Amino acid sequence: MPSTTPKIVSFEDTLSAFFAAITTVVASSIVSLPLQQALISLYNQNPLPDICQFALDDESASVAINQLKKNLRTCPPEQVKLLNSPLTYLLDELICNIQQHAQTDKGYAYLHHDAAQHCIDIAIADLGITIYGSYVAAQKHLDKLGDSDAEALNLAQNGYSVKNLPDTENRGYGISSNMRMVVKGLGGEFAVLSGNALLLYSQDTKKILSLPSEIDFKGTMIIVRIPDQVPNNFNLYTYTS
Amino acid sequence: MKQIINIQEKFGAELHTRQMVERLAASLNAADSYLLDMSGVMQISRSAADELYNLTHGDMNVDLINVEPFVEKMLSAVKLGRFLPRQRSTTDTPIIHCETIGNVLQQLSAR
């Protein structure tokens, strides 16, 4: 274990390890898995195989989405069928967010089915301008934003978009609708790390952590864990409008 | 005479991103009329559906035909969202300031 205070650095060559580690930590919830483990993994730079990097053009994004869904091959076929719509919705919207807001040229994604734990871990990340940076770049909602990544996360989870049409709130569904779908609809957990803020949302808790200065992720990462069984009463459309 | 564009042939069975529809819109000629044949397009993201709504309700003469049920439902959700006020949670999400990694760990393990 490193003797100095661990520092999360968002260089690309360490991203995959960080990605894997933080995914495990946050997705598995918020459940008491120690953050140190993530940081140690970061230091050791253990890459995971289910991570893909993709350019943000349409074709690359589509290929990435289809490639990620193939990682469901260990799920029972009937569940793969049921999972297709919500997972496609989640991946589409979050990758679309990177295209529209992150001001970067590529994204990273991870999808892993853990058959033993009966869950699916997903993460979508970019090394872009962060959610806070996106509001500032668009000069939107600055009155509510202050200088805080945490306030920016709060706005995003409430669906405040930087790109609404003048007379309607037609945008801002990417994070807000997926949060509700994952937690309320699928019984999963949802986390967003952006800059030095971390939003955690599960059945039991919803909170935003303003992180200590050692942790500053230069980009945005969305981390999701969902059960590999879709509830019988799940209806995607409940969450899309 | 309206030109028919087969969307599945152009983009495949899934419209993933807003960019796809933006690219389609950029390829159309404002002076012409179009029918977008949506048969075989089985999935659409909300973002792409929103952009499709813009395209079919904007200045250009563009209509959809043969819309599959999933796409129809997503377009309905988008349409509904245009006319209803946005529903937001009335309860604030607490922002907790963590000064140390220890504080973060405490928060991660606290339910």
mmCIF file of C-alpha atoms in Angstrom:
data_model
loop_
_atom_site.group_PDB
_atom_site.id
_atom_site.type_symbol
_atom_site.label_atom_id
_atom_site.label_comp_id
_atom_site.label_asym_id
_atom_site.label_seq_id
_atom_site.Cartn_x
_atom_site.Cartn_y
_atom_site.Cartn_z
ATOM 1 C CA MET A 1 0.000 0.000 0.000
ATOM 2 C CA PRO A 2 1.419 3.397 -0.855
ATOM 3 C CA SER A 3 2.672 5.281 2.158
ATOM 4 C CA THR A 4 1.654 8.730 0.930
ATOM 5 C CA THR A 5 -1.899 9.972 0.593
ATOM 6 C CA PRO A 6 -3.322 8.299 -2.482
ATOM 7 C CA LYS A 7 -4.267 10.631 -5.258
ATOM 8 C CA ILE A 8 -6.628 9.851 -8.083
ATOM 9 C CA VAL A 9 -5.098 11.051 -11.308
ATOM 10 C CA SER A 10 -7.111 11.059 -14.453
ATOM 11 C CA PHE A 11 -4.410 10.194 -16.929
ATOM 12 C CA GLU A 12 -5.607 7.858 -19.586
ATOM 13 C CA ASP A 13 -3.056 5.203 -18.852
ATOM 14 C CA THR A 14 -4.336 4.819 -15.348
ATOM 15 C CA LEU A 15 -7.973 5.203 -16.199
ATOM 16 C CA SER A 16 -8.765 1.579 -16.797
ATOM 17 C CA ALA A 17 -7.518 0.541 -13.403
ATOM 18 C CA PHE A 18 -9.268 3.403 -11.714
ATOM 19 C CA PHE A 19 -12.328 2.656 -13.704
ATOM 20 C CA ALA A 20 -12.403 -0.936 -12.605
ATOM 21 C CA ALA A 21 -11.650 -0.107 -9.040
ATOM 22 C CA ILE A 22 -14.060 2.727 -8.528
ATOM 23 C CA THR A 23 -16.731 0.772 -10.327
ATOM 24 C CA THR A 24 -16.361 -2.002 -7.841
ATOM 25 C CA VAL A 25 -16.339 0.373 -4.948
ATOM 26 C CA VAL A 26 -19.245 2.540 -5.769
ATOM 27 C CA ALA A 27 -21.404 0.107 -7.623
ATOM 28 C CA SER A 28 -21.051 -2.529 -5.057
ATOM 29 C CA SER A 29 -22.278 0.084 -3.121
ATOM 30 C CA ILE A 30 -21.970 2.152 -1.499
ATOM 31 C CA VAL A 31 -22.019 -1.086 0.372
ATOM 32 C CA SER A 32 -19.062 -0.653 2.531
ATOM 33 C CA LEU A 33 -16.453 -1.762 0.099
ATOM 34 C CA PRO A 34 -13.490 0.343 1.107
ATOM 35 C CA LEU A 35 -12.368 3.136 -1.131
ATOM 36 C CA GLN A 36 -8.787 2.292 -0.239
ATOM 37 C CA GLN A 37 -9.154 -0.836 -2.298
ATOM 38 C CA ALA A 38 -9.918 1.308 -5.299
ATOM 39 C CA LEU A 39 -6.986 3.510 -4.669
ATOM 40 C CA ILE A 40 -4.643 0.589 -4.229
ATOM 41 C CA SER A 41 -5.881 -0.876 -7.468
ATOM 42 C CA LEU A 42 -5.245 2.442 -9.081
ATOM 43 C CA TYR A 43 -1.711 2.371 -7.886
ATOM 44 C CA ASN A 44 -1.240 -1.177 -9.073
ATOM 45 C CA GLN A 45 -2.861 -0.329 -12.386
ATOM 46 C CA ASN A 46 -4.669 -3.595 -12.907
ATOM 47 C CA PRO A 47 -6.579 -3.328 -16.148
ATOM 48 C CA LEU A 48 -9.895 -5.077 -16.650
ATOM 49 C CA PRO A 49 -10.824 -6.766 -19.919
ATOM 50 C CA ASP A 50 -14.404 -5.551 -20.232
ATOM 51 C CA ILE A 51 -13.474 -1.925 -20.736
ATOM 52 C CA CYS A 52 -13.688 -0.383 -24.148
ATOM 53 C CA GLN A 53 -12.620 2.972 -25.450
ATOM 54 C CA PHE A 54 -14.581 4.516 -28.288
ATOM 55 C CA ALA A 55 -14.463 7.559 -30.505
ATOM 56 C CA LEU A 56 -17.547 9.744 -30.300
ATOM 57 C CA ASP A 57 -18.709 9.504 -33.888
ATOM 58 C CA ASP A 58 -22.012 7.694 -34.357
ATOM 59 C CA GLU A 59 -20.573 4.541 -35.821
ATOM 60 C CA SER A 60 -18.006 4.049 -33.078
ATOM 61 C CA ALA A 61 -20.605 4.757 -30.401
ATOM 62 C CA SER A 62 -22.989 2.203 -31.925
ATOM 63 C CA VAL A 63 -20.245 -0.395 -32.175
ATOM 64 C CA ALA A 64 -19.332 0.221 -28.525
ATOM 65 C CA ILE A 65 -22.935 -0.131 -27.360
ATOM 66 C CA ASN A 66 -23.377 -3.385 -29.238
ATOM 67 C CA GLN A 67 -20.032 -4.681 -28.022
ATOM 68 C CA LEU A 68 -20.929 -3.890 -24.421
ATOM 69 C CA LYS A 69 -24.249 -5.678 -24.658
ATOM 70 C CA LYS A 70 -22.395 -8.809 -25.753
ATOM 71 C CA ASN A 71 -20.903 -8.933 -22.261
ATOM 72 C CA LEU A 72 -24.354 -10.057 -21.123
ATOM 73 C CA ARG A 73 -23.761 -13.456 -22.699
ATOM 74 C CA THR A 74 -23.574 -15.114 -19.300
ATOM 75 C CA CYS A 75 -27.069 -13.868 -18.362
ATOM 76 C CA PRO A 76 -30.044 -16.153 -18.941
ATOM 77 C CA PRO A 77 -31.326 -15.492 -22.497
ATOM 78 C CA GLU A 78 -34.796 -14.471 -21.334
ATOM 79 C CA GLN A 79 -33.244 -11.820 -19.086
ATOM 80 C CA VAL A 80 -30.963 -10.581 -21.863
ATOM 81 C CA LYS A 81 -34.118 -9.924 -23.853
ATOM 82 C CA LEU A 82 -35.742 -8.032 -20.967
ATOM 83 C CA LEU A 83 -32.561 -6.102 -20.222
ATOM 84 C CA ASN A 84 -32.066 -4.954 -23.788
ATOM 85 C CA SER A 85 -34.335 -1.905 -23.739
ATOM 86 C CA PRO A 86 -33.289 -0.427 -20.386
ATOM 87 C CA LEU A 87 -29.605 -1.087 -21.034
ATOM 88 C CA THR A 88 -29.762 0.365 -24.515
ATOM 89 C CA TYR A 89 -31.597 3.379 -23.129
ATOM 90 C CA LEU A 90 -28.964 3.853 -20.426
ATOM 91 C CA LEU A 91 -25.972 3.452 -22.734
ATOM 92 C CA ASP A 92 -27.497 5.585 -25.486
ATOM 93 C CA GLU A 93 -28.294 8.510 -23.243
ATOM 94 C CA LEU A 94 -25.050 8.494 -21.321
ATOM 95 C CA ILE A 95 -22.890 8.198 -24.426
ATOM 96 C CA CYS A 96 -25.005 10.894 -26.040
ATOM 97 C CA ASN A 97 -24.242 13.093 -23.032
ATOM 98 C CA ILE A 98 -20.529 12.713 -23.660
ATOM 99 C CA GLN A 99 -21.008 13.628 -27.311
ATOM 100 C CA GLN A 100 -23.108 16.641 -26.463
ATOM 101 C CA HIS A 101 -21.431 18.043 -23.386
ATOM 102 C CA ALA A 102 -17.997 16.705 -22.511
ATOM 103 C CA GLN A 103 -15.973 18.454 -25.199
ATOM 104 C CA THR A 104 -13.706 15.503 -25.669
ATOM 105 C CA ASP A 105 -13.059 13.089 -28.506
ATOM 106 C CA LYS A 106 -13.541 9.744 -26.849
ATOM 107 C CA GLY A 107 -15.343 7.884 -24.135
ATOM 108 C CA TYR A 108 -14.794 4.773 -22.071
ATOM 109 C CA ALA A 109 -17.290 2.142 -21.146
ATOM 110 C CA TYR A 110 -17.414 -0.978 -19.057
ATOM 111 C CA LEU A 111 -20.091 -3.595 -18.719
ATOM 112 C CA HIS A 112 -19.609 -6.753 -16.731
ATOM 113 C CA HIS A 113 -22.093 -9.413 -15.703
ATOM 114 C CA ASP A 114 -21.235 -10.930 -12.359
ATOM 115 C CA ALA A 115 -23.070 -14.245 -12.492
ATOM 116 C CA ALA A 116 -22.212 -15.117 -8.910
ATOM 117 C CA GLN A 117 -23.617 -11.871 -7.525
ATOM 118 C CA HIS A 118 -26.475 -11.770 -10.048
ATOM 119 C CA CYS A 119 -25.718 -8.224 -11.029
ATOM 120 C CA ILE A 120 -24.441 -6.160 -13.904
ATOM 121 C CA ASP A 121 -21.867 -3.418 -13.371
ATOM 122 C CA ILE A 122 -21.719 -0.645 -15.902
ATOM 123 C CA ALA A 123 -19.589 2.444 -16.118
ATOM 124 C CA ILE A 124 -19.437 5.152 -18.729
ATOM 125 C CA ALA A 125 -16.679 7.726 -18.485
ATOM 126 C CA ASP A 126 -15.025 10.576 -20.258
ATOM 127 C CA LEU A 127 -12.072 12.824 -19.618
ATOM 128 C CA GLY A 128 -13.914 15.936 -20.641
ATOM 129 C CA ILE A 129 -14.799 19.221 -19.033
ATOM 130 C CA THR A 130 -16.903 17.751 -16.184
ATOM 131 C CA ILE A 131 -20.557 18.547 -15.535
ATOM 132 C CA TYR A 132 -19.598 21.764 -13.772
ATOM 133 C CA GLY A 133 -17.460 22.730 -16.764
ATOM 134 C CA SER A 134 -20.344 22.045 -19.112
ATOM 135 C CA TYR A 135 -22.626 24.493 -17.266
ATOM 136 C CA VAL A 136 -19.871 27.094 -17.194
ATOM 137 C CA ALA A 137 -19.019 26.617 -20.868
ATOM 138 C CA ALA A 138 -22.684 27.139 -21.756
ATOM 139 C CA GLN A 139 -23.087 29.950 -19.206
ATOM 140 C CA LYS A 140 -26.236 28.289 -17.881
ATOM 141 C CA HIS A 141 -27.601 28.129 -14.342
ATOM 142 C CA LEU A 142 -24.558 29.966 -13.012
ATOM 143 C CA ASP A 143 -26.666 31.524 -10.266
ATOM 144 C CA LYS A 144 -27.345 28.093 -8.765
ATOM 145 C CA LEU A 145 -23.928 26.672 -9.503
ATOM 146 C CA GLY A 146 -21.454 28.674 -7.454
ATOM 147 C CA ASP A 147 -18.030 27.146 -7.835
ATOM 148 C CA SER A 148 -19.054 23.687 -6.806
ATOM 149 C CA ASP A 149 -18.919 20.365 -8.631
ATOM 150 C CA ALA A 150 -21.435 19.118 -6.072
ATOM 151 C CA GLU A 151 -23.969 21.816 -6.991
ATOM 152 C CA ALA A 152 -23.431 20.967 -10.654
ATOM 153 C CA LEU A 153 -24.258 17.329 -9.928
ATOM 154 C CA ASN A 154 -27.332 18.455 -8.041
ATOM 155 C CA LEU A 155 -28.512 20.430 -11.071
ATOM 156 C CA ALA A 156 -27.802 17.569 -13.463
ATOM 157 C CA GLN A 157 -29.665 15.012 -11.385
ATOM 158 C CA ASN A 158 -32.622 17.384 -11.371
ATOM 159 C CA GLY A 159 -32.570 17.574 -15.147
ATOM 160 C CA TYR A 160 -31.349 21.138 -15.591
ATOM 161 C CA SER A 161 -29.964 21.115 -19.117
ATOM 162 C CA VAL A 162 -27.627 23.531 -20.847
ATOM 163 C CA LYS A 163 -29.299 22.953 -24.203
ATOM 164 C CA ASN A 164 -33.063 23.339 -23.831
ATOM 165 C CA LEU A 165 -35.039 24.916 -26.621
ATOM 166 C CA PRO A 166 -36.216 28.447 -25.759
ATOM 167 C CA ASP A 167 -39.830 27.514 -25.028
ATOM 168 C CA THR A 168 -39.627 24.008 -23.599
ATOM 169 C CA GLU A 169 -37.542 21.874 -21.289
ATOM 170 C CA ASN A 170 -36.936 19.161 -23.834
ATOM 171 C CA ARG A 171 -33.497 18.118 -22.606
ATOM 172 C CA GLY A 172 -31.729 17.097 -19.445
ATOM 173 C CA TYR A 173 -33.120 13.576 -19.255
ATOM 174 C CA GLY A 174 -29.842 11.681 -19.593
ATOM 175 C CA ILE A 175 -28.827 11.506 -15.960
ATOM 176 C CA SER A 176 -32.142 12.269 -14.291
ATOM 177 C CA SER A 177 -34.264 9.665 -16.061
ATOM 178 C CA ASN A 178 -31.601 6.978 -15.912
ATOM 179 C CA MET A 179 -31.132 7.494 -12.193
ATOM 180 C CA ARG A 180 -34.798 6.864 -11.574
ATOM 181 C CA MET A 181 -34.938 3.963 -13.984
ATOM 182 C CA VAL A 182 -31.943 2.229 -12.427
ATOM 183 C CA VAL A 183 -32.939 2.716 -8.815
ATOM 184 C CA LYS A 184 -36.721 2.797 -8.808
ATOM 185 C CA GLY A 185 -37.340 0.650 -11.853
ATOM 186 C CA LEU A 186 -34.604 -1.943 -11.844
ATOM 187 C CA GLY A 187 -33.740 -1.980 -8.138
ATOM 188 C CA GLY A 188 -30.152 -0.965 -8.783
ATOM 189 C CA GLU A 189 -27.691 1.672 -7.703
ATOM 190 C CA PHE A 190 -26.413 4.734 -9.488
ATOM 191 C CA ALA A 191 -23.394 6.930 -8.927
ATOM 192 C CA VAL A 192 -21.862 9.875 -10.732
ATOM 193 C CA LEU A 193 -18.318 11.069 -10.187
ATOM 194 C CA SER A 194 -17.500 14.407 -11.771
ATOM 195 C CA GLY A 195 -14.698 16.710 -10.732
ATOM 196 C CA ASN A 196 -14.513 16.380 -6.995
ATOM 197 C CA ALA A 197 -18.103 15.433 -6.343
ATOM 198 C CA LEU A 198 -19.751 12.045 -6.111
ATOM 199 C CA LEU A 199 -23.490 11.464 -6.255
ATOM 200 C CA LEU A 200 -24.747 8.244 -4.722
ATOM 201 C CA TYR A 201 -28.260 6.998 -5.249
ATOM 202 C CA SER A 202 -29.639 3.671 -4.095
ATOM 203 C CA GLN A 203 -32.799 2.299 -2.501
ATOM 204 C CA ASP A 204 -31.642 3.576 0.867
ATOM 205 C CA THR A 205 -29.762 6.747 0.191
ATOM 206 C CA LYS A 206 -29.444 9.714 -2.068
ATOM 207 C CA LYS A 207 -26.654 12.133 -1.358
ATOM 208 C CA ILE A 208 -23.897 14.119 -2.965
ATOM 209 C CA LEU A 209 -20.422 14.021 -1.501
ATOM 210 C CA SER A 210 -18.136 16.967 -1.997
ATOM 211 C CA LEU A 211 -14.843 15.079 -1.980
ATOM 212 C CA PRO A 212 -11.553 16.018 -0.368
ATOM 213 C CA SER A 213 -9.107 17.833 -2.599
ATOM 214 C CA GLU A 214 -6.995 14.706 -3.155
ATOM 215 C CA ILE A 215 -9.805 13.298 -5.285
ATOM 216 C CA ASP A 216 -10.451 15.224 -8.417
ATOM 217 C CA PHE A 217 -11.585 13.290 -11.452
ATOM 218 C CA LYS A 218 -10.942 15.352 -14.556
ATOM 219 C CA GLY A 219 -14.007 14.164 -16.365
ATOM 220 C CA THR A 220 -17.258 12.436 -15.573
ATOM 221 C CA MET A 221 -17.935 8.824 -14.769
ATOM 222 C CA ILE A 222 -21.316 7.207 -14.289
ATOM 223 C CA ILE A 223 -21.338 3.968 -12.408
ATOM 224 C CA VAL A 224 -24.303 1.684 -12.236
ATOM 225 C CA ARG A 225 -25.085 -1.659 -10.689
ATOM 226 C CA ILE A 226 -28.321 -3.406 -11.562
ATOM 227 C CA PRO A 227 -29.647 -6.841 -10.692
ATOM 228 C CA ASP A 228 -29.518 -9.269 -13.633
ATOM 229 C CA GLN A 229 -33.244 -9.986 -13.218
ATOM 230 C CA VAL A 230 -35.638 -7.350 -14.474
ATOM 231 C CA PRO A 231 -38.630 -6.885 -12.136
ATOM 232 C CA ASN A 232 -41.923 -8.123 -13.586
ATOM 233 C CA ASN A 233 -43.561 -4.730 -13.305
ATOM 234 C CA PHE A 234 -40.734 -2.789 -14.964
ATOM 235 C CA ASN A 235 -41.904 -0.357 -17.614
ATOM 236 C CA LEU A 236 -39.285 1.756 -19.358
ATOM 237 C CA TYR A 237 -41.763 4.438 -20.384
ATOM 238 C CA THR A 238 -42.423 5.327 -16.771
ATOM 239 C CA TYR A 239 -38.961 6.869 -16.757
ATOM 240 C CA THR A 240 -38.671 8.446 -20.179
ATOM 241 C CA SER A 241 -41.067 11.359 -19.756
ATOM 242 C CA MET B 1 -43.425 14.152 -54.729
ATOM 243 C CA LYS B 2 -41.981 13.166 -51.399
ATOM 244 C CA GLN B 3 -38.664 11.401 -51.247
ATOM 245 C CA ILE B 4 -38.650 8.281 -49.110
ATOM 246 C CA ILE B 5 -35.604 7.649 -46.951
ATOM 247 C CA ASN B 6 -35.223 4.213 -45.401
ATOM 248 C CA ILE B 7 -33.785 4.908 -41.978
ATOM 249 C CA GLN B 8 -32.879 1.325 -41.184
ATOM 250 C CA GLU B 9 -30.789 1.130 -44.347
ATOM 251 C CA LYS B 10 -29.054 4.362 -43.434
ATOM 252 C CA PHE B 11 -28.465 3.846 -39.713
ATOM 253 C CA GLY B 12 -29.406 0.291 -38.790
ATOM 254 C CA ALA B 13 -32.117 -0.990 -36.474
ATOM 255 C CA GLU B 14 -31.170 1.244 -33.528
ATOM 256 C CA LEU B 15 -30.960 5.014 -33.453
ATOM 257 C CA HIS B 16 -28.594 5.544 -30.562
ATOM 258 C CA THR B 17 -27.652 9.182 -30.561
ATOM 259 C CA ARG B 18 -28.926 12.676 -31.201
ATOM 260 C CA GLN B 19 -25.982 13.132 -33.564
ATOM 261 C CA MET B 20 -27.388 10.512 -35.938
ATOM 262 C CA VAL B 21 -30.569 12.529 -36.439
ATOM 263 C CA GLU B 22 -28.630 15.782 -36.630
ATOM 264 C CA ARG B 23 -26.536 14.237 -39.406
ATOM 265 C CA LEU B 24 -29.682 13.099 -41.196
ATOM 266 C CA ALA B 25 -31.202 16.578 -40.889
ATOM 267 C CA ALA B 26 -28.060 18.169 -42.274
ATOM 268 C CA SER B 27 -28.274 15.940 -45.357
ATOM 269 C CA LEU B 28 -31.817 17.034 -46.252
ATOM 270 C CA ASN B 29 -32.672 19.822 -48.641
ATOM 271 C CA ALA B 30 -35.033 22.407 -47.165
ATOM 272 C CA ALA B 31 -36.802 22.832 -50.518
ATOM 273 C CA ASP B 32 -37.769 19.154 -50.747
ATOM 274 C CA SER B 33 -40.292 16.964 -48.930
ATOM 275 C CA TYR B 34 -39.381 13.722 -47.228
ATOM 276 C CA LEU B 35 -40.950 10.613 -45.764
ATOM 277 C CA LEU B 36 -38.719 8.844 -43.293
ATOM 278 C CA ASP B 37 -39.511 5.138 -43.490
ATOM 279 C CA MET B 38 -38.962 3.905 -39.944
ATOM 280 C CA SER B 39 -39.799 0.249 -40.571
ATOM 281 C CA GLY B 40 -37.261 -2.034 -38.936
ATOM 282 C CA VAL B 41 -35.996 0.661 -36.561
ATOM 283 C CA MET B 42 -36.671 -1.173 -33.333
ATOM 284 C CA GLN B 43 -34.871 1.007 -30.761
ATOM 285 C CA ILE B 44 -34.403 4.724 -30.364
ATOM 286 C CA SER B 45 -32.904 6.743 -27.561
ATOM 287 C CA ARG B 46 -34.898 9.524 -26.012
ATOM 288 C CA SER B 47 -32.314 11.987 -27.301
ATOM 289 C CA ALA B 48 -32.594 10.736 -30.865
ATOM 290 C CA ALA B 49 -36.387 10.787 -30.559
ATOM 291 C CA ASP B 50 -36.227 14.374 -29.307
ATOM 292 C CA GLU B 51 -34.140 15.361 -32.298
ATOM 293 C CA LEU B 52 -36.505 13.496 -34.611
ATOM 294 C CA TYR B 53 -39.384 15.449 -33.081
ATOM 295 C CA ASN B 54 -37.491 18.683 -33.857
ATOM 296 C CA LEU B 55 -36.983 17.536 -37.426
ATOM 297 C CA THR B 56 -40.605 16.605 -38.024
ATOM 298 C CA HIS B 57 -42.018 19.695 -36.295
ATOM 299 C CA GLY B 58 -39.591 22.257 -37.683
ATOM 300 C CA ASP B 59 -39.427 24.262 -40.881
ATOM 301 C CA MET B 60 -38.706 21.305 -43.135
ATOM 302 C CA ASN B 61 -41.347 19.113 -44.695
ATOM 303 C CA VAL B 62 -40.507 15.778 -43.077
ATOM 304 C CA ASP B 63 -42.923 13.052 -41.942
ATOM 305 C CA LEU B 64 -42.502 9.598 -40.504
ATOM 306 C CA ILE B 65 -44.073 6.404 -41.817
ATOM 307 C CA ASN B 66 -44.102 2.796 -40.618
ATOM 308 C CA VAL B 67 -43.064 3.658 -37.083
ATOM 309 C CA GLU B 68 -42.435 0.575 -34.928
ATOM 310 C CA PRO B 69 -44.175 0.365 -31.507
ATOM 311 C CA PHE B 70 -41.094 1.066 -29.365
ATOM 312 C CA VAL B 71 -40.172 4.115 -31.403
ATOM 313 C CA GLU B 72 -43.774 5.304 -31.337
ATOM 314 C CA LYS B 73 -43.813 5.140 -27.553
ATOM 315 C CA MET B 74 -40.544 7.026 -27.246
ATOM 316 C CA LEU B 75 -41.799 9.706 -29.611
ATOM 317 C CA SER B 76 -44.972 9.981 -27.523
ATOM 318 C CA ALA B 77 -42.871 10.458 -24.386
ATOM 319 C CA VAL B 78 -40.939 13.234 -26.083
ATOM 320 C CA LYS B 79 -44.113 14.888 -27.325
ATOM 321 C CA LEU B 80 -45.655 14.732 -23.874
ATOM 322 C CA GLY B 81 -42.533 16.303 -22.404
ATOM 323 C CA ARG B 82 -42.867 19.249 -24.747
ATOM 324 C CA PHE B 83 -46.258 20.210 -23.372
ATOM 325 C CA LEU B 84 -46.120 19.314 -19.705
ATOM 326 C CA PRO B 85 -44.094 21.189 -17.113
ATOM 327 C CA ARG B 86 -41.004 19.324 -15.970
ATOM 328 C CA GLN B 87 -41.566 17.374 -12.760
ATOM 329 C CA ARG B 88 -38.711 17.701 -10.304
ATOM 330 C CA SER B 89 -38.161 16.242 -6.899
ATOM 331 C CA THR B 90 -39.275 18.641 -4.240
ATOM 332 C CA THR B 91 -36.830 17.325 -1.690
ATOM 333 C CA ASP B 92 -33.275 18.554 -1.758
ATOM 334 C CA THR B 93 -30.471 16.087 -2.080
ATOM 335 C CA PRO B 94 -28.063 16.739 0.759
ATOM 336 C CA ILE B 95 -24.542 17.807 -0.136
ATOM 337 C CA ILE B 96 -22.076 16.440 2.370
ATOM 338 C CA HIS B 97 -18.637 17.983 2.562
ATOM 339 C CA CYS B 98 -15.954 15.374 3.133
ATOM 340 C CA GLU B 99 -12.689 16.835 4.293
ATOM 341 C CA THR B 100 -10.773 13.561 4.351
ATOM 342 C CA ILE B 101 -10.734 10.178 2.669
ATOM 343 C CA GLY B 102 -11.920 8.848 6.016
ATOM 344 C CA ASN B 103 -15.048 10.974 5.772
ATOM 345 C CA VAL B 104 -15.660 9.586 2.291
ATOM 346 C CA LEU B 105 -15.300 6.035 3.513
ATOM 347 C CA GLN B 106 -17.724 6.738 6.318
ATOM 348 C CA GLN B 107 -20.250 8.081 3.863
ATOM 349 C CA LEU B 108 -19.745 5.169 1.487
ATOM 350 C CA SER B 109 -20.406 2.674 4.201
ATOM 351 C CA ALA B 110 -23.276 4.562 5.818
ATOM 352 C CA ARG B 111 -26.673 3.694 4.458
#
